[in-house]
Amino acid sequence: MTKTCDHPPGEATLGFLRSVFPVESREPALGWEAVAAWEAENGVVLPEPYRSFVAEIANGSALGPPRDGGLQPLGRLPRAWPDLGPRQPGGLFPLESAWVWEDDESVDADDDPRIDAVFTVGSVVLGSEDGQSYWLLLTTGPRRGEVWMVGDVGVVPAPGEPTWGFEEWVRHWHSGSDWWA
């Protein structure tokens, strides 16, 4: 299984995604026209297979990753999301590797625009984990298509090897394994 971002997923991937999100827990799929409109408005093409998922299967789900409230609909934010200004999914995600700003002496944790950019630029929010951490799907940059977690102390790619894309992230959740095990 490899992370893909720009090629439409095969039927095996779409079938898997359909199977793990029960119909009764799904928000209605957006359809291709609405996805294209969102992409045009935000200046970005969503990574696959997430793009096909929201267009054809579900625009979010009450059941599923993350464990706190399920998968957010495209463009919506969890209730506890910090107010750091407008989101810019089409802007360049500012990092290529994990960054624990809590340990970085150059950071003013209360007022550092680099931290704000990690939260607001180059990603869509997939949902909340434990109320203070958030799963992001990177939409731009060299790590495009990867799932990362951002919280109050830093940001890291999801712990899979190789790094997880949307499908691998869902597969891990569906397996029942702990995220960091």
PDB file of C-alpha atoms in Angstrom:
ATOM      1  CA  MET A   1       0.000   0.000   0.000  1.00  0.00           C
ATOM      2  CA  THR A   2       1.478   3.356  -0.995  1.00  0.00           C
ATOM      3  CA  LYS A   3       0.355   6.886  -0.440  1.00  0.00           C
ATOM      4  CA  THR A   4      -0.981   8.408  -3.656  1.00  0.00           C
ATOM      5  CA  CYS A   5      -2.055  11.992  -4.088  1.00  0.00           C
ATOM      6  CA  ASP A   6      -2.720  12.725  -7.705  1.00  0.00           C
ATOM      7  CA  HIS A   7      -4.111   9.578  -9.308  1.00  0.00           C
ATOM      8  CA  PRO A   8      -7.732   8.507  -8.891  1.00  0.00           C
ATOM      9  CA  PRO A   9      -7.948   5.588  -6.463  1.00  0.00           C
ATOM     10  CA  GLY A  10      -8.787   2.120  -7.662  1.00  0.00           C
ATOM     11  CA  GLU A  11     -12.010   0.323  -6.845  1.00  0.00           C
ATOM     12  CA  ALA A  12     -10.257  -1.639  -4.064  1.00  0.00           C
ATOM     13  CA  THR A  13      -9.491   1.602  -2.207  1.00  0.00           C
ATOM     14  CA  LEU A  14     -12.952   3.062  -2.753  1.00  0.00           C
ATOM     15  CA  GLY A  15     -14.555  -0.247  -1.753  1.00  0.00           C
ATOM     16  CA  PHE A  16     -12.536  -0.322   1.448  1.00  0.00           C
ATOM     17  CA  LEU A  17     -13.490   3.273   2.302  1.00  0.00           C
ATOM     18  CA  ARG A  18     -17.171   2.523   1.637  1.00  0.00           C
ATOM     19  CA  SER A  19     -17.014  -0.568   3.841  1.00  0.00           C
ATOM     20  CA  VAL A  20     -15.574   1.097   6.951  1.00  0.00           C
ATOM     21  CA  PHE A  21     -17.923   4.086   7.066  1.00  0.00           C
ATOM     22  CA  PRO A  22     -21.465   2.823   7.681  1.00  0.00           C
ATOM     23  CA  VAL A  23     -24.039   4.573   5.491  1.00  0.00           C
ATOM     24  CA  GLU A  24     -26.004   5.711   8.551  1.00  0.00           C
ATOM     25  CA  SER A  25     -22.969   7.573   9.962  1.00  0.00           C
ATOM     26  CA  ARG A  26     -21.976   9.326   6.712  1.00  0.00           C
ATOM     27  CA  GLU A  27     -22.657  12.892   5.737  1.00  0.00           C
ATOM     28  CA  PRO A  28     -23.827  13.044   2.099  1.00  0.00           C
ATOM     29  CA  ALA A  29     -21.042  13.047  -0.473  1.00  0.00           C
ATOM     30  CA  LEU A  30     -20.461  16.450  -2.081  1.00  0.00           C
ATOM     31  CA  GLY A  31     -20.337  15.323  -5.706  1.00  0.00           C
ATOM     32  CA  TRP A  32     -17.636  16.252  -8.183  1.00  0.00           C
ATOM     33  CA  GLU A  33     -19.076  19.667  -9.050  1.00  0.00           C
ATOM     34  CA  ALA A  34     -19.071  20.822  -5.405  1.00  0.00           C
ATOM     35  CA  VAL A  35     -15.555  19.455  -4.837  1.00  0.00           C
ATOM     36  CA  ALA A  36     -14.305  21.324  -7.921  1.00  0.00           C
ATOM     37  CA  ALA A  37     -15.982  24.526  -6.669  1.00  0.00           C
ATOM     38  CA  TRP A  38     -14.373  24.169  -3.217  1.00  0.00           C
ATOM     39  CA  GLU A  39     -10.979  23.532  -4.850  1.00  0.00           C
ATOM     40  CA  ALA A  40     -11.331  26.596  -7.110  1.00  0.00           C
ATOM     41  CA  GLU A  41     -12.348  28.773  -4.168  1.00  0.00           C
ATOM     42  CA  ASN A  42      -9.386  27.556  -2.087  1.00  0.00           C
ATOM     43  CA  GLY A  43      -6.744  27.367  -4.827  1.00  0.00           C
ATOM     44  CA  VAL A  44      -5.856  23.720  -4.339  1.00  0.00           C
ATOM     45  CA  VAL A  45      -6.686  20.254  -5.664  1.00  0.00           C
ATOM     46  CA  LEU A  46      -7.366  17.837  -2.826  1.00  0.00           C
ATOM     47  CA  PRO A  47      -5.083  14.791  -2.543  1.00  0.00           C
ATOM     48  CA  GLU A  48      -6.459  11.398  -3.537  1.00  0.00           C
ATOM     49  CA  PRO A  49      -8.091   9.259  -2.268  1.00  0.00           C
ATOM     50  CA  TYR A  50      -9.581  11.881   0.082  1.00  0.00           C
ATOM     51  CA  ARG A  51     -10.793  13.867  -2.938  1.00  0.00           C
ATOM     52  CA  SER A  52     -12.756  10.923  -4.319  1.00  0.00           C
ATOM     53  CA  PHE A  53     -13.969  10.031  -0.822  1.00  0.00           C
ATOM     54  CA  VAL A  54     -15.655  13.423  -0.243  1.00  0.00           C
ATOM     55  CA  ALA A  55     -16.967  13.543  -3.820  1.00  0.00           C
ATOM     56  CA  GLU A  56     -18.358   9.998  -4.031  1.00  0.00           C
ATOM     57  CA  ILE A  57     -18.675   8.403  -0.572  1.00  0.00           C
ATOM     58  CA  ALA A  58     -19.073  10.837   2.331  1.00  0.00           C
ATOM     59  CA  ASN A  59     -18.340  14.410   3.276  1.00  0.00           C
ATOM     60  CA  GLY A  60     -17.450  13.427   6.821  1.00  0.00           C
ATOM     61  CA  SER A  61     -18.717  10.780   9.176  1.00  0.00           C
ATOM     62  CA  ALA A  62     -19.851  10.659  12.795  1.00  0.00           C
ATOM     63  CA  LEU A  63     -18.051   7.323  13.081  1.00  0.00           C
ATOM     64  CA  GLY A  64     -14.423   7.007  12.215  1.00  0.00           C
ATOM     65  CA  PRO A  65     -11.104   8.592  12.661  1.00  0.00           C
ATOM     66  CA  PRO A  66     -10.475  10.638  14.602  1.00  0.00           C
ATOM     67  CA  ARG A  67     -12.045   9.211  17.704  1.00  0.00           C
ATOM     68  CA  ASP A  68     -13.345  12.595  18.952  1.00  0.00           C
ATOM     69  CA  GLY A  69     -16.465  13.171  16.888  1.00  0.00           C
ATOM     70  CA  GLY A  70     -15.468  11.371  13.742  1.00  0.00           C
ATOM     71  CA  LEU A  71     -14.287  12.720  10.414  1.00  0.00           C
ATOM     72  CA  GLN A  72     -14.959  16.435   9.840  1.00  0.00           C
ATOM     73  CA  PRO A  73     -16.784  17.504   6.679  1.00  0.00           C
ATOM     74  CA  LEU A  74     -14.559  19.287   4.169  1.00  0.00           C
ATOM     75  CA  GLY A  75     -13.789  22.823   5.292  1.00  0.00           C
ATOM     76  CA  ARG A  76     -15.371  22.491   8.744  1.00  0.00           C
ATOM     77  CA  LEU A  77     -13.402  22.775  11.958  1.00  0.00           C
ATOM     78  CA  PRO A  78     -13.718  20.951  15.284  1.00  0.00           C
ATOM     79  CA  ARG A  79     -15.376  22.931  18.095  1.00  0.00           C
ATOM     80  CA  ALA A  80     -12.117  23.386  20.019  1.00  0.00           C
ATOM     81  CA  TRP A  81     -10.133  24.573  16.966  1.00  0.00           C
ATOM     82  CA  PRO A  82      -8.024  27.632  17.890  1.00  0.00           C
ATOM     83  CA  ASP A  83      -9.021  30.941  16.308  1.00  0.00           C
ATOM     84  CA  LEU A  84      -5.852  31.765  14.380  1.00  0.00           C
ATOM     85  CA  GLY A  85      -7.390  33.515  11.397  1.00  0.00           C
ATOM     86  CA  PRO A  86      -8.668  32.277   8.069  1.00  0.00           C
ATOM     87  CA  ARG A  87      -7.604  28.902   6.729  1.00  0.00           C
ATOM     88  CA  GLN A  88      -5.581  28.820   3.521  1.00  0.00           C
ATOM     89  CA  PRO A  89      -5.648  25.239   2.193  1.00  0.00           C
ATOM     90  CA  GLY A  90      -3.976  26.339  -1.059  1.00  0.00           C
ATOM     91  CA  GLY A  91      -1.045  28.080   0.646  1.00  0.00           C
ATOM     92  CA  LEU A  92       2.273  26.264   0.962  1.00  0.00           C
ATOM     93  CA  PHE A  93       2.420  24.076   4.079  1.00  0.00           C
ATOM     94  CA  PRO A  94       5.374  25.568   5.996  1.00  0.00           C
ATOM     95  CA  LEU A  95       7.220  22.405   7.075  1.00  0.00           C
ATOM     96  CA  GLU A  96       8.897  19.335   5.631  1.00  0.00           C
ATOM     97  CA  SER A  97       9.544  17.578   8.940  1.00  0.00           C
ATOM     98  CA  ALA A  98       8.196  17.358  12.470  1.00  0.00           C
ATOM     99  CA  TRP A  99       8.622  20.412  14.682  1.00  0.00           C
ATOM    100  CA  VAL A 100       8.245  20.390  18.446  1.00  0.00           C
ATOM    101  CA  TRP A 101       8.089  24.106  19.171  1.00  0.00           C
ATOM    102  CA  GLU A 102       7.832  23.416  22.887  1.00  0.00           C
ATOM    103  CA  ASP A 103      11.533  22.443  22.738  1.00  0.00           C
ATOM    104  CA  ASP A 104      12.569  25.207  20.316  1.00  0.00           C
ATOM    105  CA  GLU A 105      14.167  28.130  22.156  1.00  0.00           C
ATOM    106  CA  SER A 106      13.569  30.477  19.204  1.00  0.00           C
ATOM    107  CA  VAL A 107       9.801  30.210  19.625  1.00  0.00           C
ATOM    108  CA  ASP A 108       7.445  32.529  21.456  1.00  0.00           C
ATOM    109  CA  ALA A 109       4.645  29.987  21.977  1.00  0.00           C
ATOM    110  CA  ASP A 110       2.114  32.755  22.631  1.00  0.00           C
ATOM    111  CA  ASP A 111       2.858  34.760  19.489  1.00  0.00           C
ATOM    112  CA  ASP A 112       4.778  33.003  16.726  1.00  0.00           C
ATOM    113  CA  PRO A 113       3.454  33.305  13.169  1.00  0.00           C
ATOM    114  CA  ARG A 114       5.183  30.038  12.229  1.00  0.00           C
ATOM    115  CA  ILE A 115       2.930  28.148  14.653  1.00  0.00           C
ATOM    116  CA  ASP A 116      -0.167  29.887  13.302  1.00  0.00           C
ATOM    117  CA  ALA A 117       0.886  28.905   9.756  1.00  0.00           C
ATOM    118  CA  VAL A 118       1.155  25.225  10.730  1.00  0.00           C
ATOM    119  CA  PHE A 119      -2.469  25.375  11.901  1.00  0.00           C
ATOM    120  CA  THR A 120      -3.875  27.403   9.008  1.00  0.00           C
ATOM    121  CA  VAL A 121      -1.856  26.965   5.787  1.00  0.00           C
ATOM    122  CA  GLY A 122      -1.620  24.064   3.322  1.00  0.00           C
ATOM    123  CA  SER A 123      -3.972  21.539   4.881  1.00  0.00           C
ATOM    124  CA  VAL A 124      -7.533  20.484   5.574  1.00  0.00           C
ATOM    125  CA  VAL A 125      -8.582  19.497   9.083  1.00  0.00           C
ATOM    126  CA  LEU A 126      -9.729  15.895   9.358  1.00  0.00           C
ATOM    127  CA  GLY A 127     -10.764  16.142  13.010  1.00  0.00           C
ATOM    128  CA  SER A 128      -9.823  16.353  16.672  1.00  0.00           C
ATOM    129  CA  GLU A 129      -8.091  13.850  18.908  1.00  0.00           C
ATOM    130  CA  ASP A 130      -8.274  14.189  22.693  1.00  0.00           C
ATOM    131  CA  GLY A 131      -9.714  17.692  22.325  1.00  0.00           C
ATOM    132  CA  GLN A 132      -6.354  19.449  21.937  1.00  0.00           C
ATOM    133  CA  SER A 133      -4.742  17.710  18.974  1.00  0.00           C
ATOM    134  CA  TYR A 134      -5.898  17.788  15.384  1.00  0.00           C
ATOM    135  CA  TRP A 135      -5.379  15.552  12.368  1.00  0.00           C
ATOM    136  CA  LEU A 136      -4.439  17.441   9.193  1.00  0.00           C
ATOM    137  CA  LEU A 137      -4.289  16.225   5.601  1.00  0.00           C
ATOM    138  CA  LEU A 138      -1.547  18.206   3.874  1.00  0.00           C
ATOM    139  CA  THR A 139      -2.760  19.687   0.603  1.00  0.00           C
ATOM    140  CA  THR A 140       0.447  21.352  -0.597  1.00  0.00           C
ATOM    141  CA  GLY A 141       4.213  21.088  -0.402  1.00  0.00           C
ATOM    142  CA  PRO A 142       6.599  18.150  -0.596  1.00  0.00           C
ATOM    143  CA  ARG A 143       4.618  16.197   2.011  1.00  0.00           C
ATOM    144  CA  ARG A 144       1.296  16.692   0.187  1.00  0.00           C
ATOM    145  CA  GLY A 145      -1.150  13.853   0.798  1.00  0.00           C
ATOM    146  CA  GLU A 146       0.259  12.926   4.213  1.00  0.00           C
ATOM    147  CA  VAL A 147      -1.689  12.964   7.456  1.00  0.00           C
ATOM    148  CA  TRP A 148      -0.068  14.913  10.314  1.00  0.00           C
ATOM    149  CA  MET A 149      -1.080  15.712  13.883  1.00  0.00           C
ATOM    150  CA  VAL A 150      -0.777  19.223  15.306  1.00  0.00           C
ATOM    151  CA  GLY A 151      -1.246  20.142  18.952  1.00  0.00           C
ATOM    152  CA  ASP A 152      -0.223  22.691  21.522  1.00  0.00           C
ATOM    153  CA  VAL A 153       3.429  21.552  21.630  1.00  0.00           C
ATOM    154  CA  GLY A 154       4.204  20.794  17.978  1.00  0.00           C
ATOM    155  CA  VAL A 155       3.358  18.963  14.782  1.00  0.00           C
ATOM    156  CA  VAL A 156       4.371  15.490  13.570  1.00  0.00           C
ATOM    157  CA  PRO A 157       3.564  13.214  10.641  1.00  0.00           C
ATOM    158  CA  ALA A 158       1.277  10.315  11.514  1.00  0.00           C
ATOM    159  CA  PRO A 159       3.462   7.542  12.913  1.00  0.00           C
ATOM    160  CA  GLY A 160       3.225   5.028  10.061  1.00  0.00           C
ATOM    161  CA  GLU A 161       6.104   3.769   7.987  1.00  0.00           C
ATOM    162  CA  PRO A 162       5.988   4.825   5.267  1.00  0.00           C
ATOM    163  CA  THR A 163       4.160   7.983   6.279  1.00  0.00           C
ATOM    164  CA  TRP A 164       0.401   7.573   6.094  1.00  0.00           C
ATOM    165  CA  GLY A 165      -1.844   9.085   3.505  1.00  0.00           C
ATOM    166  CA  PHE A 166      -5.613   9.237   4.004  1.00  0.00           C
ATOM    167  CA  GLU A 167      -6.213   5.567   3.156  1.00  0.00           C
ATOM    168  CA  GLU A 168      -3.440   4.286   5.447  1.00  0.00           C
ATOM    169  CA  TRP A 169      -4.693   6.530   8.271  1.00  0.00           C
ATOM    170  CA  VAL A 170      -8.225   5.127   7.900  1.00  0.00           C
ATOM    171  CA  ARG A 171      -6.869   1.557   7.703  1.00  0.00           C
ATOM    172  CA  HIS A 172      -4.928   2.037  10.932  1.00  0.00           C
ATOM    173  CA  TRP A 173      -8.005   3.415  12.715  1.00  0.00           C
ATOM    174  CA  HIS A 174     -10.124   0.571  11.353  1.00  0.00           C
ATOM    175  CA  SER A 175      -7.620  -2.013  12.659  1.00  0.00           C
ATOM    176  CA  GLY A 176      -8.338  -0.825  16.214  1.00  0.00           C
ATOM    177  CA  SER A 177      -4.670  -0.229  16.940  1.00  0.00           C
ATOM    178  CA  ASP A 178      -3.437   2.633  19.077  1.00  0.00           C
ATOM    179  CA  TRP A 179      -2.271   5.565  16.937  1.00  0.00           C
ATOM    180  CA  TRP A 180       1.224   5.639  18.406  1.00  0.00           C
ATOM    181  CA  ALA A 181       1.800   1.895  18.996  1.00  0.00           C
TER     182      ALA A 181
END
